[in-house]
Each structure stands twice: as structure tokens, then as C-alpha cells.
XYZ file of C-alpha atoms in Angstrom:
418
model
C -55.811 37.006 36.739
C -53.314 35.283 39.411
C -49.882 35.999 40.461
C -47.268 33.662 42.379
C -45.525 35.141 45.322
C -42.395 32.976 45.824
C -39.982 33.219 48.559
C -36.761 31.870 46.972
C -33.502 30.110 48.183
C -35.223 26.936 49.444
C -34.077 23.432 48.330
C -36.334 20.926 47.006
C -36.739 17.380 48.086
C -39.531 14.751 47.363
C -41.212 12.847 44.921
C -43.597 14.134 42.105
C -45.752 11.937 39.691
C -46.243 13.396 36.237
C -49.434 14.386 34.552
C -50.401 12.883 31.402
C -48.543 14.840 28.638
C -50.269 18.009 27.288
C -48.629 17.172 23.936
C -50.449 14.058 23.661
C -53.795 14.692 25.247
C -54.576 17.606 22.670
C -54.157 15.259 19.824
C -56.051 12.483 21.376
C -58.966 14.612 22.251
C -59.047 15.925 18.798
C -58.820 12.226 17.451
C -61.890 11.266 19.474
C -64.154 12.756 16.765
C -63.085 9.865 14.408
C -65.429 7.648 16.117
C -69.094 7.385 17.139
C -68.436 5.284 20.138
C -67.398 6.528 23.445
C -63.759 7.463 24.121
C -62.384 7.608 27.420
C -58.797 9.361 28.273
C -57.351 8.809 31.710
C -54.976 10.847 33.897
C -55.986 13.845 31.628
C -54.454 17.122 33.461
C -56.697 19.824 34.444
C -54.980 22.761 32.400
C -56.391 25.231 30.425
C -55.099 23.959 26.907
C -56.871 20.814 27.951
C -60.103 22.423 28.784
C -60.209 24.565 25.816
C -59.749 21.665 23.533
C -62.763 19.855 25.127
C -64.759 23.043 25.023
C -64.102 22.951 21.153
C -65.488 19.378 21.179
C -68.373 20.543 23.002
C -69.303 23.153 20.485
C -69.254 20.897 17.363
C -71.664 18.855 19.093
C -69.836 16.144 21.120
C -70.970 15.367 24.761
C -68.172 15.635 27.561
C -68.080 14.054 30.991
C -65.357 15.720 32.644
C -64.532 13.783 35.807
C -61.521 14.171 38.484
C -58.816 12.482 36.349
C -60.466 11.396 33.093
C -62.707 12.953 30.163
C -65.332 10.626 28.539
C -65.993 11.890 25.017
C -68.956 10.807 22.976
C -68.931 12.184 19.503
C -71.857 10.404 18.082
C -73.995 13.464 18.081
C -71.061 15.915 16.579
C -72.870 18.040 13.654
C -70.599 21.047 13.079
C -67.052 21.076 11.137
C -66.760 24.752 11.920
C -64.404 24.868 14.963
C -65.175 28.103 17.083
C -62.816 31.046 16.370
C -63.080 32.364 19.898
C -61.461 29.181 21.047
C -58.924 28.660 18.321
C -57.629 32.124 19.036
C -56.593 30.488 22.655
C -55.348 27.415 21.824
C -52.506 26.777 18.933
C -53.238 22.830 19.037
C -56.798 23.562 17.908
C -55.227 23.041 14.268
C -55.317 19.193 14.988
C -59.081 19.512 14.891
C -58.514 20.067 10.751
C -57.326 16.549 10.146
C -59.955 14.711 12.487
C -62.948 17.050 11.498
C -62.246 16.924 7.851
C -62.074 12.970 8.073
C -65.536 13.021 10.007
C -67.218 15.578 7.831
C -65.471 15.856 4.683
C -64.761 19.506 5.244
C -63.435 21.647 8.118
C -63.328 25.378 8.707
C -61.130 26.894 11.440
C -59.630 30.376 12.167
C -55.953 30.680 12.334
C -54.875 29.251 15.466
C -53.267 31.135 18.408
C -51.433 30.125 21.754
C -48.155 31.369 22.941
C -46.391 34.378 21.003
C -43.268 32.477 20.229
C -42.842 32.851 16.528
C -44.495 32.732 13.344
C -45.056 28.954 13.534
C -46.781 28.796 10.076
C -49.012 25.752 9.205
C -48.162 25.446 5.600
C -46.667 21.897 6.322
C -50.057 20.803 7.817
C -51.804 22.452 4.679
C -49.651 21.182 2.079
C -49.781 17.407 3.622
C -53.711 17.815 3.620
C -53.530 18.827 -0.084
C -51.245 15.450 -1.023
C -54.315 13.604 0.466
C -56.809 15.213 -2.100
C -58.044 18.196 0.151
C -59.115 21.773 -1.526
C -58.107 24.565 0.652
C -59.529 27.853 0.613
C -58.012 30.736 2.797
C -59.913 33.830 3.085
C -60.726 36.516 5.605
C -58.495 34.809 8.348
C -60.062 31.258 8.004
C -59.062 28.053 6.415
C -61.602 26.015 4.551
C -61.038 22.402 3.890
C -62.957 20.336 1.629
C -62.715 16.731 0.561
C -65.225 14.352 -0.920
C -62.963 11.792 -0.172
C -59.332 11.444 1.141
C -56.847 9.520 -0.712
C -53.743 7.876 0.749
C -50.353 9.363 -0.962
C -46.719 9.681 -0.314
C -45.860 12.767 1.709
C -42.467 14.128 2.289
C -41.991 16.948 5.083
C -39.795 19.779 4.546
C -39.372 19.698 8.444
C -40.067 16.912 11.002
C -42.911 19.010 12.437
C -44.852 17.546 15.321
C -48.088 19.079 14.474
C -47.911 18.511 10.870
C -47.036 14.630 11.472
C -50.239 14.172 13.677
C -52.327 16.211 11.539
C -51.642 14.055 8.565
C -52.107 11.033 10.707
C -55.530 12.011 11.801
C -56.512 12.909 8.268
C -54.896 9.630 6.614
C -56.383 7.291 9.209
C -59.626 6.342 7.056
C -58.414 7.583 3.962
C -58.685 5.097 0.886
C -55.187 3.122 0.454
C -51.792 3.855 1.901
C -50.259 6.933 3.291
C -46.369 7.214 3.761
C -44.956 10.145 5.730
C -41.484 10.752 5.184
C -39.238 12.758 7.524
C -42.084 12.427 10.041
C -41.341 13.865 13.371
C -40.090 11.117 15.806
C -41.290 12.784 19.394
C -42.780 10.231 21.817
C -46.115 11.872 21.683
C -46.361 10.524 18.146
C -45.979 7.099 19.461
C -48.658 7.750 21.636
C -51.026 8.908 19.111
C -50.090 5.767 16.783
C -50.819 3.798 19.992
C -54.158 5.172 20.870
C -55.442 5.130 17.059
C -54.396 1.614 16.790
C -56.151 0.675 19.873
C -59.307 2.166 18.267
C -58.658 -0.203 15.125
C -56.172 1.724 12.950
C -53.381 0.436 11.005
C -50.297 2.591 11.359
C -46.827 1.599 11.930
C -43.315 3.415 11.966
C -44.058 6.136 14.694
C -40.883 7.134 16.559
C -38.933 6.693 13.110
C -38.563 8.933 10.365
C -41.227 6.890 8.051
C -44.641 6.144 9.072
C -47.070 4.174 6.946
C -50.922 4.542 7.646
C -53.363 1.995 5.996
C -56.666 3.304 5.768
C -59.544 1.704 7.585
C -63.283 2.142 7.315
C -64.143 2.821 10.767
C -62.753 3.277 14.272
C -64.427 2.049 17.503
C -64.201 3.650 21.066
C -61.401 3.247 23.554
C -60.306 3.583 27.269
C -56.740 4.995 27.041
C -53.980 6.494 29.675
C -51.528 8.626 27.648
C -47.945 8.913 28.525
C -46.364 11.224 31.184
C -45.605 14.694 30.363
C -41.686 14.980 29.567
C -41.585 18.674 29.642
C -43.213 18.792 33.108
C -40.831 16.225 34.442
C -37.964 18.328 32.947
C -39.020 21.565 34.422
C -39.195 19.935 38.168
C -35.500 18.286 37.249
C -34.399 21.656 36.221
C -35.814 23.436 39.278
C -34.226 20.883 41.750
C -30.975 20.975 39.946
C -30.891 24.950 40.150
C -32.119 25.355 43.689
C -30.399 22.038 45.027
C -31.846 18.998 46.691
C -33.264 15.621 45.540
C -36.099 14.731 43.490
C -37.801 11.615 41.977
C -39.893 11.920 39.172
C -42.226 9.309 38.067
C -43.985 8.618 35.027
C -41.511 9.623 32.201
C -38.756 7.078 31.103
C -35.599 8.418 30.867
C -34.957 7.982 27.207
C -37.878 10.521 26.378
C -35.750 13.277 28.182
C -32.303 11.904 27.468
C -30.782 14.952 25.844
C -31.648 17.052 29.024
C -30.498 14.374 31.367
C -27.270 14.589 29.547
C -26.990 18.374 29.955
C -27.709 18.122 33.525
C -25.054 15.385 34.161
C -22.597 17.926 32.561
C -23.756 20.392 34.798
C -22.592 18.427 38.095
C -26.010 16.558 38.814
C -25.983 12.972 40.051
C -28.903 11.107 38.271
C -30.072 7.731 38.475
C -32.778 6.070 36.538
C -35.033 2.894 36.630
C -38.090 2.257 34.400
C -40.094 5.422 34.339
C -38.492 6.939 37.771
C -35.457 9.677 37.600
C -33.700 10.497 40.774
C -31.795 13.971 40.587
C -29.482 14.956 43.263
C -27.919 18.581 43.248
C -25.888 20.525 45.740
C -27.051 23.799 43.816
C -23.430 24.687 42.755
C -23.436 23.850 38.992
C -20.964 24.449 36.295
C -21.953 25.777 32.703
C -21.926 23.570 29.569
C -20.661 25.322 26.305
C -23.568 24.753 23.969
C -26.856 23.928 23.877
C -29.115 23.772 20.767
C -32.754 22.937 20.464
C -33.627 20.290 17.787
C -36.281 17.815 17.063
C -36.370 14.816 18.936
C -34.068 13.192 20.032
C -32.327 16.316 20.236
C -32.699 19.254 23.286
C -36.492 20.011 23.259
C -37.378 23.773 22.570
C -40.161 23.344 25.339
C -37.361 23.085 28.009
C -35.178 25.724 26.654
C -36.322 28.600 28.912
C -36.234 26.714 31.854
C -32.646 25.079 31.294
C -31.710 28.608 30.267
C -32.521 30.004 33.787
C -30.472 27.276 35.271
C -27.650 28.383 33.417
C -27.929 31.994 35.064
C -26.217 30.817 38.183
C -23.920 28.203 36.942
C -20.291 28.768 36.804
C -19.165 29.925 33.499
C -20.758 30.591 30.132
C -23.322 28.958 28.206
C -24.343 29.654 24.685
C -28.403 28.465 23.858
C -29.086 28.355 20.189
C -32.935 28.448 19.535
C -33.437 26.590 15.937
C -37.041 25.944 16.058
C -38.851 29.149 17.138
C -37.588 32.832 16.257
C -38.954 34.947 19.391
C -38.518 32.320 22.407
C -36.207 34.462 24.447
C -39.031 37.041 25.736
C -38.307 35.694 29.209
C -34.564 36.915 29.179
C -35.494 40.496 29.872
C -37.521 39.309 32.789
C -34.502 37.385 34.072
C -32.352 40.414 33.636
C -34.659 42.021 36.339
C -33.400 39.207 38.767
C -29.860 40.049 38.039
C -29.233 37.514 35.255
C -26.536 38.433 32.583
C -28.011 37.209 29.363
C -27.130 38.883 25.889
C -29.603 37.857 23.216
C -28.853 38.028 19.286
C -31.317 36.628 17.082
C -31.472 33.005 17.883
C -28.799 32.880 20.125
C -28.523 33.672 23.925
C -25.205 33.938 25.327
C -25.560 33.406 29.441
C -22.683 34.144 31.728
C -23.129 32.758 35.132
C -23.781 35.058 38.151
C -23.102 34.417 41.775
C -26.933 34.730 42.658
C -30.423 36.136 41.517
C -32.446 38.380 43.592
C -36.299 38.485 43.899
C -38.249 40.872 41.513
C -41.594 41.242 39.928
C -41.462 39.635 36.420
C -44.276 38.792 33.929
C -44.731 35.532 31.997
C -45.265 36.028 28.280
C -45.554 32.565 27.038
C -46.198 29.005 28.834
C -42.636 27.643 29.093
C -41.171 31.140 29.545
C -43.428 31.695 32.468
C -42.413 28.193 33.810
C -38.787 29.338 33.533
C -39.346 32.407 35.664
C -40.968 30.475 38.390
C -37.715 28.336 38.263
C -35.820 31.641 38.631
C -37.838 32.857 41.563
C -37.151 29.576 43.392
C -33.367 30.061 43.081
C -33.469 33.797 44.014
C -32.601 35.506 47.176
C -35.694 37.304 48.485
C -39.137 37.388 47.513
C -40.314 37.565 43.570
C -43.801 37.658 42.177
C -44.558 36.232 38.803
C -47.483 37.897 36.958
C -49.830 36.615 34.198
C -50.454 32.788 35.169
C -52.758 32.236 32.329
C -49.846 31.082 30.119
C -48.424 28.860 32.991
C -51.740 27.267 33.585
C -51.957 26.379 29.938
C -49.687 23.663 30.616
C -48.911 22.860 34.529
C -51.649 21.343 36.669
C -51.427 22.311 40.105
C -47.791 23.810 39.703
C -47.723 25.489 43.119
C -49.054 22.371 44.725
C -46.587 20.275 43.713
C -43.814 22.580 44.458
C -44.984 23.082 47.886
C -44.677 19.495 48.423
C -41.166 19.549 47.460
C -40.294 22.345 49.790
C -40.801 25.591 47.926
C -42.343 28.599 49.642
C -45.096 29.430 46.785
C -48.397 30.714 47.029
C -51.200 31.754 44.268
C -52.795 35.265 44.940
C -55.797 36.562 42.751
C -55.502 39.934 41.555
């Protein structure tokens, strides 16, 4: 187990290039089993979630060549429709394997997926969508067994625009007979990237980024060499850290429209922001004012994956902010840790009332999930004195070389093996 030792109070300056988006790379890796030909995914981040997904592919018989900045996947010898339970317990996104393995083998067996403990996150939307495509689903002893002699295109209306359900249905429908229409689909940029990836393999998908996606099934897909989009959540984390600490940062690799909701709030806080193509420049004096209300929403609304980091920024803003978490019911576990650092936060159900304080002070805190862990790092960078952030296994699920990039920006942070 590792921990961060952080000496806070330093401003951040410099440039940082974003890794490929974790939330894009995971479904792309899952999609690679849809073809017998070689798939190369470039700029792939060295993070625990990606490594676990690659291990899952290896377990089902795929050959993986992991290089410095890419992964080469050969699924021609994939033989197993069973996804290892020991790995699915570590990785929520292992659920994406349902659609792709089902398409490949006409059946798939998976245990209920794990990952961050931020709420129930039921996969009913995934399963209901697969049922509409003709899949028989048997749930027994903690496993989900999906069987379909053939997949048939269908009209599917999602009760909620779930990113995971939208992507899983696309993966199951891409080689189904006929046409599948997904209505009330998720609109996230990662959905668009999955569409572009599959179309580059020979799929016929259109509409991603809007509420209706149309998939015309094809008989086969071929290999592809693909570079995914940059990670907008990673970019947002560095922008928030600089806004809170003060300084100037330029992020590269994420278009501003992909995090427009966050940039709007940061401007309201008093930051100066300039954008050009996929570069975002933020300037902050570190003395920010509160915004009244932030509500997490599906894209293009404020992302739930940046709620914790933004809440940390609010802790030292002048005034009071109400944050409402509309997507996950237990995403405020970081709040108790921030209180150890002097934050004034009151949490009731899905709402958090944050009264800005003059300063945070260093403390020992423990990460309980990925984005909450990143939020604690941001808080430690802002706080006076030294902080210790424990249980970096969560942070390492989503941020490659987090401490290295922060050091280049001027942060005093080091990783220590416990």
C-alpha cells in the first residue's frame, strides 16, 4: 500500500498533457474481442483499471502486448465466455464485457462487478437492453449468465441516459441482425469515441452525442489502430487544483466543450480561462468566490466524476455553495476526511452545504474511492502544512503518474510505500 506525503500551500504553474480517457479506453478494450484481427489502442494510460481490463482479456484467451504507450490486442484465440470473478470484483467497467463477449460467443457469464463504493449502481438498464436484443438472462449465486443464439436488432428506450448501458447495448448490437435504435441514450464524449472506434472497424453506427443512436448490424469487424480522446476528468482535476491553489496551468488534449460545465463554474468562481482547440489555459489568484449551486447531471451537465474535486475547491471559497449529487447516493464519503482538514461541510442525503473557510490545515486522510481520493489530494495541495493521503489504490485506478505531473507543476508531493 502507498501513501502521498504532501506539503501544501504552493501555487501551480506549467503545462500538462492529458492521458487517454479512462472511461473511453475501458469499453474500447472490451470491444476489441469483437474482431479476430489485431487491435492497437494508443496513448493508453498505465492505471489500475486499464491493467485489470487487459488482464480480463488475457484470461479469456486474448494475447496482449503491453507497450509503453499502447496496447496491442489479438483476440483470434479467445476461447472463454466466462469473465473471471476475482477481476470483476475490482473493476466496475468489467460489465462492458457482457455485450462484447455475448456478441463473440453467443453467451457470457460474469459476476456482479465491483469498483468504487459510491452507491448501488444497479445494472438493470444494461440487462433490460440486452433482453430487448433477444438475450436470455439467468441471475444465480451472484453471477449473471447471458445466452443468445442470435442477437436481433430492436428499439430500446432507456429509463435513464446511462453511459454504461448505452455502451453495452452498442457492443451487443453492432453485429446483431437488423437495426437497433437506442433512445434517451447517454451523450457523453466517450460514447462518441466508442462509435468512432467501432466505425473504424467497419461498424455502421450514427447518432452518438445525441439522444438517439442507430446501429445497423454488420457481419464482421476488422482490426484498427486507434487513439482515444483525452481524459476530461483528469483535465478537470488539474484545472480545479490550480484554481484552488492559485497559479496558471495549460492542459492539452481535451477540447473545452467536453468540460464546458466545469469551465463555466470556474469562471464564476473568479478564474480567468482562455481556450484554443484542445488547449485550456486557467489563471487563478487562489482567492475565489463561491457559486450558489452545483448539481451533477448527465452530459452536458456538471459531471459527477468532478463533484468531489470541485467540492474541495469550494471549501476555501468566500461564501456558501450547495452541491446536489443527482447520480450516485453515497458519493460524499470524502466529506468526513475534508472536515479533518478544517472544512465546513454539512451533508444531508444527496446534498452537501459547504461554507467557505479561510484555510485548510494538513492532516492524515484516507481515500475511499477514485474521485474522492483525487479530491483529498487537491485539498492537501491547498492546505497549510503537511498532509498524508492514505490508500492510493483508489487514486491509481484513474490517474497515471499523478504525483509526477503535479511535481512538474510545482507541487511538493511524494509517494511512500507503507
